[in-house]
Amino acid sequence: MPTQKQIRASYRLARDAYRAVGVDTEAAIRKALSVPISLHCWQADDVRGLESRTEGVDSGGIMATGAYPGRARSGDEMRSDLDLVLKLLPGTQRLNLHAFYAESEGGPVERDQIGPKHFSRWLAWAKARRIGLDFNPTYFAHPLAASGFTLSHADPSVRSFWIAHARACRRIAQSFAKALGKPSVINHWVPDGAKDCPADRWGPRERLKESYDAIFRDRSIDPELCIDAVEGKLFGLGSEDYVVGSQEFYSSYALTHRLVPCLDLGHYHPTESVADKISALMQFHPRILLHTSRPVRWDSDHVVILDDAVRALFLEIARGDVWDRVFVALDFFDASINRIGAYVIGARATREAILIGLLDPTARLQSAERMGRGHERLALMEHAKALPWGAVWDELCLRDEVPAGADWLRDVARHEKAVLSRRR
Ligand code: RNT
Ligand code: ZN
């Protein structure tokens, strides 16, 4: 592991190498530290939630696989795991909660009955750490989602239940924003869809639209405080043939209702580039929400690593300089490895991609392009790949007083021995 002195020396060389292509590493470090990343609470417990009855209920289109020991089994265990995660991450973090992480004294509360008081421990935790809270209605892992339909269900009483749930969730998100003085992003994703060849692809979409209209009609919600996002996908587990909330459905709905489209890296055909969608969508949408995830052959929600898709995504954000119009959130769940390790790997990879995007010699590349010097543009792009971003990253970690390189593995090993190994 490099010493502080070695990191400083490598950084000085890296700074000069970047300066030679017109890139200011100091500005890149400052900006990369300031971009908020919303940590999803659901990696800590394999998306099980805290309602005791979710065991045995169909997970609803998503699935964490693996049985690595040490899963958090309560809100307190989740928060203590997240404390360690926060200590090992450079930069600004937020926490992203799902509604089924409600905590209540004396028995579970139904989802249409939840309120801010069921999240008071999460709120106190966030307040003490000065981090913002984001939120998600949980439209899955529930008996009323077992048919595979929620907001688009044919039965109006099922739809009303989920509409009431969504409305309750928006009030909770708004209460977080007021208490913390930071807006809360609330993301709506429903698992609704069909495994095979439905005869009616129209009805569910019509009903989904009507349900959302009923949800967003609530005038007591301030859109500056509670920022609603909607997340579509191409297919899911058990909805391989038909997803009611497809990309077309949601980008149109978001545009006409001033909501934020959410793009999850795992939700498209493998040959589609999510990065290329950004400059198209953002001609029309003032803001977007990104879920960094990693599909391995399908929407498998593997831990984010520094792969081409993540790099390309943040390179586009950097080249468009739209950092203040983008919300970044993590969305993966792997139960087969140490879950704290999973968080740190995924969150660090996401911020590394942000930094690498900010270190791009965009001005040089674009000027070569404007002058019609295509070979120069391509050669500089190739050269940029070899520039020492790792030295800048270690310096960024040093400045934010978190372990550089893979030094954080020691903390995770210690915690596994002292805490996780006792969870049986
Ligand atoms: C599912 C969506 C959604 C969920 C979380 C748990 O395909 O990506 O964002 O992963 O809400
Ligand atoms: Zn997602």
JSON list of N, CA, C and O in Angstrom, two decimals, residues 284-325:
[
{"chain": "A", "resi": 284, "resn": "PHE", "atom": "N", "xyz": [-34.76, 17.67, -23.53]},
{"chain": "A", "resi": 284, "resn": "PHE", "atom": "CA", "xyz": [-36.16, 17.89, -23.17]},
{"chain": "A", "resi": 284, "resn": "PHE", "atom": "C", "xyz": [-36.41, 17.84, -21.67]},
{"chain": "A", "resi": 284, "resn": "PHE", "atom": "O", "xyz": [-37.26, 18.55, -21.15]},
{"chain": "A", "resi": 285, "resn": "HIS", "atom": "N", "xyz": [-35.66, 16.95, -20.98]},
{"chain": "A", "resi": 285, "resn": "HIS", "atom": "CA", "xyz": [-35.88, 16.79, -19.55]},
{"chain": "A", "resi": 285, "resn": "HIS", "atom": "C", "xyz": [-34.87, 17.64, -18.78]},
{"chain": "A", "resi": 285, "resn": "HIS", "atom": "O", "xyz": [-33.67, 17.47, -18.99]},
{"chain": "A", "resi": 286, "resn": "PRO", "atom": "N", "xyz": [-35.34, 18.51, -17.91]},
{"chain": "A", "resi": 286, "resn": "PRO", "atom": "CA", "xyz": [-34.39, 19.35, -17.17]},
{"chain": "A", "resi": 286, "resn": "PRO", "atom": "C", "xyz": [-33.46, 18.53, -16.27]},
{"chain": "A", "resi": 286, "resn": "PRO", "atom": "O", "xyz": [-32.33, 18.92, -16.02]},
{"chain": "A", "resi": 287, "resn": "ARG", "atom": "N", "xyz": [-33.97, 17.39, -15.75]},
{"chain": "A", "resi": 287, "resn": "ARG", "atom": "CA", "xyz": [-33.15, 16.60, -14.83]},
{"chain": "A", "resi": 287, "resn": "ARG", "atom": "C", "xyz": [-33.37, 15.11, -15.07]},
{"chain": "A", "resi": 287, "resn": "ARG", "atom": "O", "xyz": [-34.42, 14.70, -15.54]},
{"chain": "A", "resi": 288, "resn": "ILE", "atom": "N", "xyz": [-32.36, 14.32, -14.73]},
{"chain": "A", "resi": 288, "resn": "ILE", "atom": "CA", "xyz": [-32.51, 12.87, -14.81]},
{"chain": "A", "resi": 288, "resn": "ILE", "atom": "C", "xyz": [-31.95, 12.23, -13.53]},
{"chain": "A", "resi": 288, "resn": "ILE", "atom": "O", "xyz": [-31.12, 12.82, -12.84]},
{"chain": "A", "resi": 289, "resn": "LEU", "atom": "N", "xyz": [-32.45, 11.04, -13.25]},
{"chain": "A", "resi": 289, "resn": "LEU", "atom": "CA", "xyz": [-31.92, 10.24, -12.13]},
{"chain": "A", "resi": 289, "resn": "LEU", "atom": "C", "xyz": [-31.22, 9.04, -12.74]},
{"chain": "A", "resi": 289, "resn": "LEU", "atom": "O", "xyz": [-31.75, 8.40, -13.66]},
{"chain": "A", "resi": 290, "resn": "LEU", "atom": "N", "xyz": [-30.02, 8.73, -12.23]},
{"chain": "A", "resi": 290, "resn": "LEU", "atom": "CA", "xyz": [-29.29, 7.58, -12.73]},
{"chain": "A", "resi": 290, "resn": "LEU", "atom": "C", "xyz": [-29.19, 6.51, -11.65]},
{"chain": "A", "resi": 290, "resn": "LEU", "atom": "O", "xyz": [-28.86, 6.83, -10.50]},
{"chain": "A", "resi": 291, "resn": "HIS", "atom": "N", "xyz": [-29.48, 5.28, -12.01]},
{"chain": "A", "resi": 291, "resn": "HIS", "atom": "CA", "xyz": [-29.21, 4.16, -11.11]},
{"chain": "A", "resi": 291, "resn": "HIS", "atom": "C", "xyz": [-27.99, 3.44, -11.65]},
{"chain": "A", "resi": 291, "resn": "HIS", "atom": "O", "xyz": [-28.06, 2.82, -12.72]},
{"chain": "A", "resi": 292, "resn": "THR", "atom": "N", "xyz": [-26.87, 3.54, -10.93]},
{"chain": "A", "resi": 292, "resn": "THR", "atom": "CA", "xyz": [-25.73, 2.76, -11.40]},
{"chain": "A", "resi": 292, "resn": "THR", "atom": "C", "xyz": [-25.89, 1.33, -10.89]},
{"chain": "A", "resi": 292, "resn": "THR", "atom": "O", "xyz": [-26.19, 1.08, -9.73]},
{"chain": "A", "resi": 293, "resn": "SER", "atom": "N", "xyz": [-25.76, 0.41, -11.82]},
{"chain": "A", "resi": 293, "resn": "SER", "atom": "CA", "xyz": [-25.96, -1.00, -11.56]},
{"chain": "A", "resi": 293, "resn": "SER", "atom": "C", "xyz": [-25.08, -1.74, -12.55]},
{"chain": "A", "resi": 293, "resn": "SER", "atom": "O", "xyz": [-24.37, -1.11, -13.34]},
{"chain": "A", "resi": 294, "resn": "ARG", "atom": "N", "xyz": [-25.11, -3.07, -12.53]},
{"chain": "A", "resi": 294, "resn": "ARG", "atom": "CA", "xyz": [-24.34, -3.81, -13.56]},
{"chain": "A", "resi": 294, "resn": "ARG", "atom": "C", "xyz": [-25.10, -5.05, -13.99]},
{"chain": "A", "resi": 294, "resn": "ARG", "atom": "O", "xyz": [-25.26, -5.97, -13.21]},
{"chain": "A", "resi": 295, "resn": "PRO", "atom": "N", "xyz": [-25.58, -5.02, -15.23]},
{"chain": "A", "resi": 295, "resn": "PRO", "atom": "CA", "xyz": [-26.25, -6.21, -15.74]},
{"chain": "A", "resi": 295, "resn": "PRO", "atom": "C", "xyz": [-25.20, -7.21, -16.24]},
{"chain": "A", "resi": 295, "resn": "PRO", "atom": "O", "xyz": [-24.30, -6.82, -16.98]},
{"chain": "A", "resi": 296, "resn": "VAL", "atom": "N", "xyz": [-25.28, -8.45, -15.80]},
{"chain": "A", "resi": 296, "resn": "VAL", "atom": "CA", "xyz": [-24.43, -9.49, -16.37]},
{"chain": "A", "resi": 296, "resn": "VAL", "atom": "C", "xyz": [-25.36, -10.40, -17.17]},
{"chain": "A", "resi": 296, "resn": "VAL", "atom": "O", "xyz": [-26.11, -11.18, -16.60]},
{"chain": "A", "resi": 297, "resn": "ARG", "atom": "N", "xyz": [-25.41, -10.19, -18.44]},
{"chain": "A", "resi": 297, "resn": "ARG", "atom": "CA", "xyz": [-26.29, -10.88, -19.40]},
{"chain": "A", "resi": 297, "resn": "ARG", "atom": "C", "xyz": [-27.76, -10.51, -19.26]},
{"chain": "A", "resi": 297, "resn": "ARG", "atom": "O", "xyz": [-28.52, -10.59, -20.18]},
{"chain": "A", "resi": 298, "resn": "TRP", "atom": "N", "xyz": [-28.19, -10.13, -18.07]},
{"chain": "A", "resi": 298, "resn": "TRP", "atom": "CA", "xyz": [-29.58, -9.67, -17.87]},
{"chain": "A", "resi": 298, "resn": "TRP", "atom": "C", "xyz": [-29.54, -8.67, -16.74]},
{"chain": "A", "resi": 298, "resn": "TRP", "atom": "O", "xyz": [-28.47, -8.31, -16.25]},
{"chain": "A", "resi": 299, "resn": "ASP", "atom": "N", "xyz": [-30.72, -8.20, -16.31]},
{"chain": "A", "resi": 299, "resn": "ASP", "atom": "CA", "xyz": [-30.79, -7.19, -15.25]},
{"chain": "A", "resi": 299, "resn": "ASP", "atom": "C", "xyz": [-30.47, -7.82, -13.90]},
{"chain": "A", "resi": 299, "resn": "ASP", "atom": "O", "xyz": [-31.33, -7.96, -13.04]},
{"chain": "A", "resi": 300, "resn": "SER", "atom": "N", "xyz": [-29.21, -8.24, -13.73]},
{"chain": "A", "resi": 300, "resn": "SER", "atom": "CA", "xyz": [-28.86, -9.06, -12.58]},
{"chain": "A", "resi": 300, "resn": "SER", "atom": "C", "xyz": [-28.44, -8.25, -11.36]},
{"chain": "A", "resi": 300, "resn": "SER", "atom": "O", "xyz": [-28.20, -8.81, -10.31]},
{"chain": "A", "resi": 301, "resn": "ASP", "atom": "N", "xyz": [-28.31, -6.94, -11.50]},
{"chain": "A", "resi": 301, "resn": "ASP", "atom": "CA", "xyz": [-27.98, -6.06, -10.37]},
{"chain": "A", "resi": 301, "resn": "ASP", "atom": "C", "xyz": [-26.69, -6.46, -9.66]},
{"chain": "A", "resi": 301, "resn": "ASP", "atom": "O", "xyz": [-26.62, -6.47, -8.44]},
{"chain": "A", "resi": 302, "resn": "HIS", "atom": "N", "xyz": [-25.68, -6.82, -10.43]},
{"chain": "A", "resi": 302, "resn": "HIS", "atom": "CA", "xyz": [-24.35, -7.10, -9.85]},
{"chain": "A", "resi": 302, "resn": "HIS", "atom": "C", "xyz": [-23.76, -5.79, -9.31]},
{"chain": "A", "resi": 302, "resn": "HIS", "atom": "O", "xyz": [-24.13, -4.69, -9.73]},
{"chain": "A", "resi": 303, "resn": "VAL", "atom": "N", "xyz": [-22.77, -5.95, -8.43]},
{"chain": "A", "resi": 303, "resn": "VAL", "atom": "CA", "xyz": [-22.09, -4.79, -7.85]},
{"chain": "A", "resi": 303, "resn": "VAL", "atom": "C", "xyz": [-21.43, -3.96, -8.97]},
{"chain": "A", "resi": 303, "resn": "VAL", "atom": "O", "xyz": [-20.78, -4.53, -9.85]},
{"chain": "A", "resi": 304, "resn": "VAL", "atom": "N", "xyz": [-21.60, -2.67, -8.88]},
{"chain": "A", "resi": 304, "resn": "VAL", "atom": "CA", "xyz": [-20.99, -1.78, -9.88]},
{"chain": "A", "resi": 304, "resn": "VAL", "atom": "C", "xyz": [-19.47, -1.88, -9.81]},
{"chain": "A", "resi": 304, "resn": "VAL", "atom": "O", "xyz": [-18.89, -1.86, -8.73]},
{"chain": "A", "resi": 305, "resn": "ILE", "atom": "N", "xyz": [-18.86, -2.05, -10.97]},
{"chain": "A", "resi": 305, "resn": "ILE", "atom": "CA", "xyz": [-17.40, -1.95, -11.06]},
{"chain": "A", "resi": 305, "resn": "ILE", "atom": "C", "xyz": [-17.09, -0.88, -12.11]},
{"chain": "A", "resi": 305, "resn": "ILE", "atom": "O", "xyz": [-18.00, -0.39, -12.78]},
{"chain": "A", "resi": 306, "resn": "LEU", "atom": "N", "xyz": [-15.82, -0.56, -12.22]},
{"chain": "A", "resi": 306, "resn": "LEU", "atom": "CA", "xyz": [-15.44, 0.50, -13.15]},
{"chain": "A", "resi": 306, "resn": "LEU", "atom": "C", "xyz": [-15.42, -0.07, -14.57]},
{"chain": "A", "resi": 306, "resn": "LEU", "atom": "O", "xyz": [-14.36, -0.24, -15.16]},
{"chain": "A", "resi": 307, "resn": "ASP", "atom": "N", "xyz": [-16.60, -0.35, -15.10]},
{"chain": "A", "resi": 307, "resn": "ASP", "atom": "CA", "xyz": [-16.62, -0.92, -16.45]},
{"chain": "A", "resi": 307, "resn": "ASP", "atom": "C", "xyz": [-16.91, 0.17, -17.49]},
{"chain": "A", "resi": 307, "resn": "ASP", "atom": "O", "xyz": [-17.12, 1.34, -17.16]},
{"chain": "A", "resi": 308, "resn": "ASP", "atom": "N", "xyz": [-16.93, -0.24, -18.74]},
{"chain": "A", "resi": 308, "resn": "ASP", "atom": "CA", "xyz": [-17.08, 0.73, -19.83]},
{"chain": "A", "resi": 308, "resn": "ASP", "atom": "C", "xyz": [-18.40, 1.49, -19.74]},
{"chain": "A", "resi": 308, "resn": "ASP", "atom": "O", "xyz": [-18.46, 2.69, -20.02]},
{"chain": "A", "resi": 309, "resn": "ALA", "atom": "N", "xyz": [-19.47, 0.79, -19.34]},
{"chain": "A", "resi": 309, "resn": "ALA", "atom": "CA", "xyz": [-20.78, 1.44, -19.32]},
{"chain": "A", "resi": 309, "resn": "ALA", "atom": "C", "xyz": [-20.81, 2.58, -18.30]},
{"chain": "A", "resi": 309, "resn": "ALA", "atom": "O", "xyz": [-21.33, 3.67, -18.58]},
{"chain": "A", "resi": 310, "resn": "VAL", "atom": "N", "xyz": [-20.24, 2.33, -17.12]},
{"chain": "A", "resi": 310, "resn": "VAL", "atom": "CA", "xyz": [-20.24, 3.35, -16.07]},
{"chain": "A", "resi": 310, "resn": "VAL", "atom": "C", "xyz": [-19.33, 4.51, -16.46]},
{"chain": "A", "resi": 310, "resn": "VAL", "atom": "O", "xyz": [-19.67, 5.69, -16.29]},
{"chain": "A", "resi": 311, "resn": "ARG", "atom": "N", "xyz": [-18.19, 4.18, -17.02]},
{"chain": "A", "resi": 311, "resn": "ARG", "atom": "CA", "xyz": [-17.26, 5.24, -17.46]},
{"chain": "A", "resi": 311, "resn": "ARG", "atom": "C", "xyz": [-17.89, 6.10, -18.55]},
{"chain": "A", "resi": 311, "resn": "ARG", "atom": "O", "xyz": [-17.82, 7.33, -18.50]},
{"chain": "A", "resi": 312, "resn": "ALA", "atom": "N", "xyz": [-18.51, 5.44, -19.52]},
{"chain": "A", "resi": 312, "resn": "ALA", "atom": "CA", "xyz": [-19.10, 6.19, -20.63]},
{"chain": "A", "resi": 312, "resn": "ALA", "atom": "C", "xyz": [-20.22, 7.11, -20.13]},
{"chain": "A", "resi": 312, "resn": "ALA", "atom": "O", "xyz": [-20.39, 8.24, -20.60]},
{"chain": "A", "resi": 313, "resn": "LEU", "atom": "N", "xyz": [-20.96, 6.62, -19.15]},
{"chain": "A", "resi": 313, "resn": "LEU", "atom": "CA", "xyz": [-22.08, 7.39, -18.61]},
{"chain": "A", "resi": 313, "resn": "LEU", "atom": "C", "xyz": [-21.59, 8.72, -18.00]},
{"chain": "A", "resi": 313, "resn": "LEU", "atom": "O", "xyz": [-22.08, 9.80, -18.33]},
{"chain": "A", "resi": 314, "resn": "PHE", "atom": "N", "xyz": [-20.60, 8.62, -17.13]},
{"chain": "A", "resi": 314, "resn": "PHE", "atom": "CA", "xyz": [-20.15, 9.84, -16.46]},
{"chain": "A", "resi": 314, "resn": "PHE", "atom": "C", "xyz": [-19.29, 10.72, -17.36]},
{"chain": "A", "resi": 314, "resn": "PHE", "atom": "O", "xyz": [-19.20, 11.93, -17.15]},
{"chain": "A", "resi": 315, "resn": "LEU", "atom": "N", "xyz": [-18.69, 10.12, -18.36]},
{"chain": "A", "resi": 315, "resn": "LEU", "atom": "CA", "xyz": [-17.98, 10.92, -19.35]},
{"chain": "A", "resi": 315, "resn": "LEU", "atom": "C", "xyz": [-18.97, 11.84, -20.08]},
{"chain": "A", "resi": 315, "resn": "LEU", "atom": "O", "xyz": [-18.70, 13.02, -20.33]},
{"chain": "A", "resi": 316, "resn": "GLU", "atom": "N", "xyz": [-20.14, 11.29, -20.39]},
{"chain": "A", "resi": 316, "resn": "GLU", "atom": "CA", "xyz": [-21.17, 12.10, -21.06]},
{"chain": "A", "resi": 316, "resn": "GLU", "atom": "C", "xyz": [-21.67, 13.24, -20.16]},
{"chain": "A", "resi": 316, "resn": "GLU", "atom": "O", "xyz": [-21.92, 14.34, -20.63]},
{"chain": "A", "resi": 317, "resn": "ILE", "atom": "N", "xyz": [-21.84, 12.93, -18.87]},
{"chain": "A", "resi": 317, "resn": "ILE", "atom": "CA", "xyz": [-22.29, 13.97, -17.93]},
{"chain": "A", "resi": 317, "resn": "ILE", "atom": "C", "xyz": [-21.22, 15.07, -17.87]},
{"chain": "A", "resi": 317, "resn": "ILE", "atom": "O", "xyz": [-21.53, 16.27, -17.87]},
{"chain": "A", "resi": 318, "resn": "ALA", "atom": "N", "xyz": [-19.95, 14.65, -17.83]},
{"chain": "A", "resi": 318, "resn": "ALA", "atom": "CA", "xyz": [-18.86, 15.62, -17.75]},
{"chain": "A", "resi": 318, "resn": "ALA", "atom": "C", "xyz": [-18.78, 16.44, -19.04]},
{"chain": "A", "resi": 318, "resn": "ALA", "atom": "O", "xyz": [-18.66, 17.67, -19.00]},
{"chain": "A", "resi": 319, "resn": "ARG", "atom": "N", "xyz": [-18.88, 15.76, -20.17]},
{"chain": "A", "resi": 319, "resn": "ARG", "atom": "CA", "xyz": [-18.76, 16.49, -21.44]},
{"chain": "A", "resi": 319, "resn": "ARG", "atom": "C", "xyz": [-19.92, 17.46, -21.62]},
{"chain": "A", "resi": 319, "resn": "ARG", "atom": "O", "xyz": [-19.76, 18.53, -22.21]},
{"chain": "A", "resi": 320, "resn": "GLY", "atom": "N", "xyz": [-21.08, 17.12, -21.10]},
{"chain": "A", "resi": 320, "resn": "GLY", "atom": "CA", "xyz": [-22.23, 18.04, -21.19]},
{"chain": "A", "resi": 320, "resn": "GLY", "atom": "C", "xyz": [-22.22, 19.06, -20.05]},
{"chain": "A", "resi": 320, "resn": "GLY", "atom": "O", "xyz": [-23.01, 19.99, -20.05]},
{"chain": "A", "resi": 321, "resn": "ASP", "atom": "N", "xyz": [-21.34, 18.84, -19.07]},
{"chain": "A", "resi": 321, "resn": "ASP", "atom": "CA", "xyz": [-21.29, 19.68, -17.87]},
{"chain": "A", "resi": 321, "resn": "ASP", "atom": "C", "xyz": [-22.69, 19.88, -17.27]},
{"chain": "A", "resi": 321, "resn": "ASP", "atom": "O", "xyz": [-23.15, 21.00, -17.07]},
{"chain": "A", "resi": 322, "resn": "VAL", "atom": "N", "xyz": [-23.36, 18.76, -17.01]},
{"chain": "A", "resi": 322, "resn": "VAL", "atom": "CA", "xyz": [-24.74, 18.82, -16.50]},
{"chain": "A", "resi": 322, "resn": "VAL", "atom": "C", "xyz": [-24.83, 18.23, -15.08]},
{"chain": "A", "resi": 322, "resn": "VAL", "atom": "O", "xyz": [-25.84, 17.67, -14.70]},
{"chain": "A", "resi": 323, "resn": "TRP", "atom": "N", "xyz": [-23.77, 18.37, -14.32]},
{"chain": "A", "resi": 323, "resn": "TRP", "atom": "CA", "xyz": [-23.73, 17.77, -12.98]},
{"chain": "A", "resi": 323, "resn": "TRP", "atom": "C", "xyz": [-24.89, 18.24, -12.11]},
{"chain": "A", "resi": 323, "resn": "TRP", "atom": "O", "xyz": [-25.42, 17.48, -11.31]},
{"chain": "A", "resi": 324, "resn": "ASP", "atom": "N", "xyz": [-25.27, 19.50, -12.26]},
{"chain": "A", "resi": 324, "resn": "ASP", "atom": "CA", "xyz": [-26.35, 20.01, -11.40]},
{"chain": "A", "resi": 324, "resn": "ASP", "atom": "C", "xyz": [-27.74, 19.61, -11.91]},
{"chain": "A", "resi": 324, "resn": "ASP", "atom": "O", "xyz": [-28.74, 19.98, -11.32]},
{"chain": "A", "resi": 325, "resn": "ARG", "atom": "N", "xyz": [-27.79, 18.85, -12.98]},
{"chain": "A", "resi": 325, "resn": "ARG", "atom": "CA", "xyz": [-29.09, 18.39, -13.50]},
{"chain": "A", "resi": 325, "resn": "ARG", "atom": "C", "xyz": [-29.25, 16.88, -13.38]},
{"chain": "A", "resi": 325, "resn": "ARG", "atom": "O", "xyz": [-30.19, 16.31, -13.91]}
]
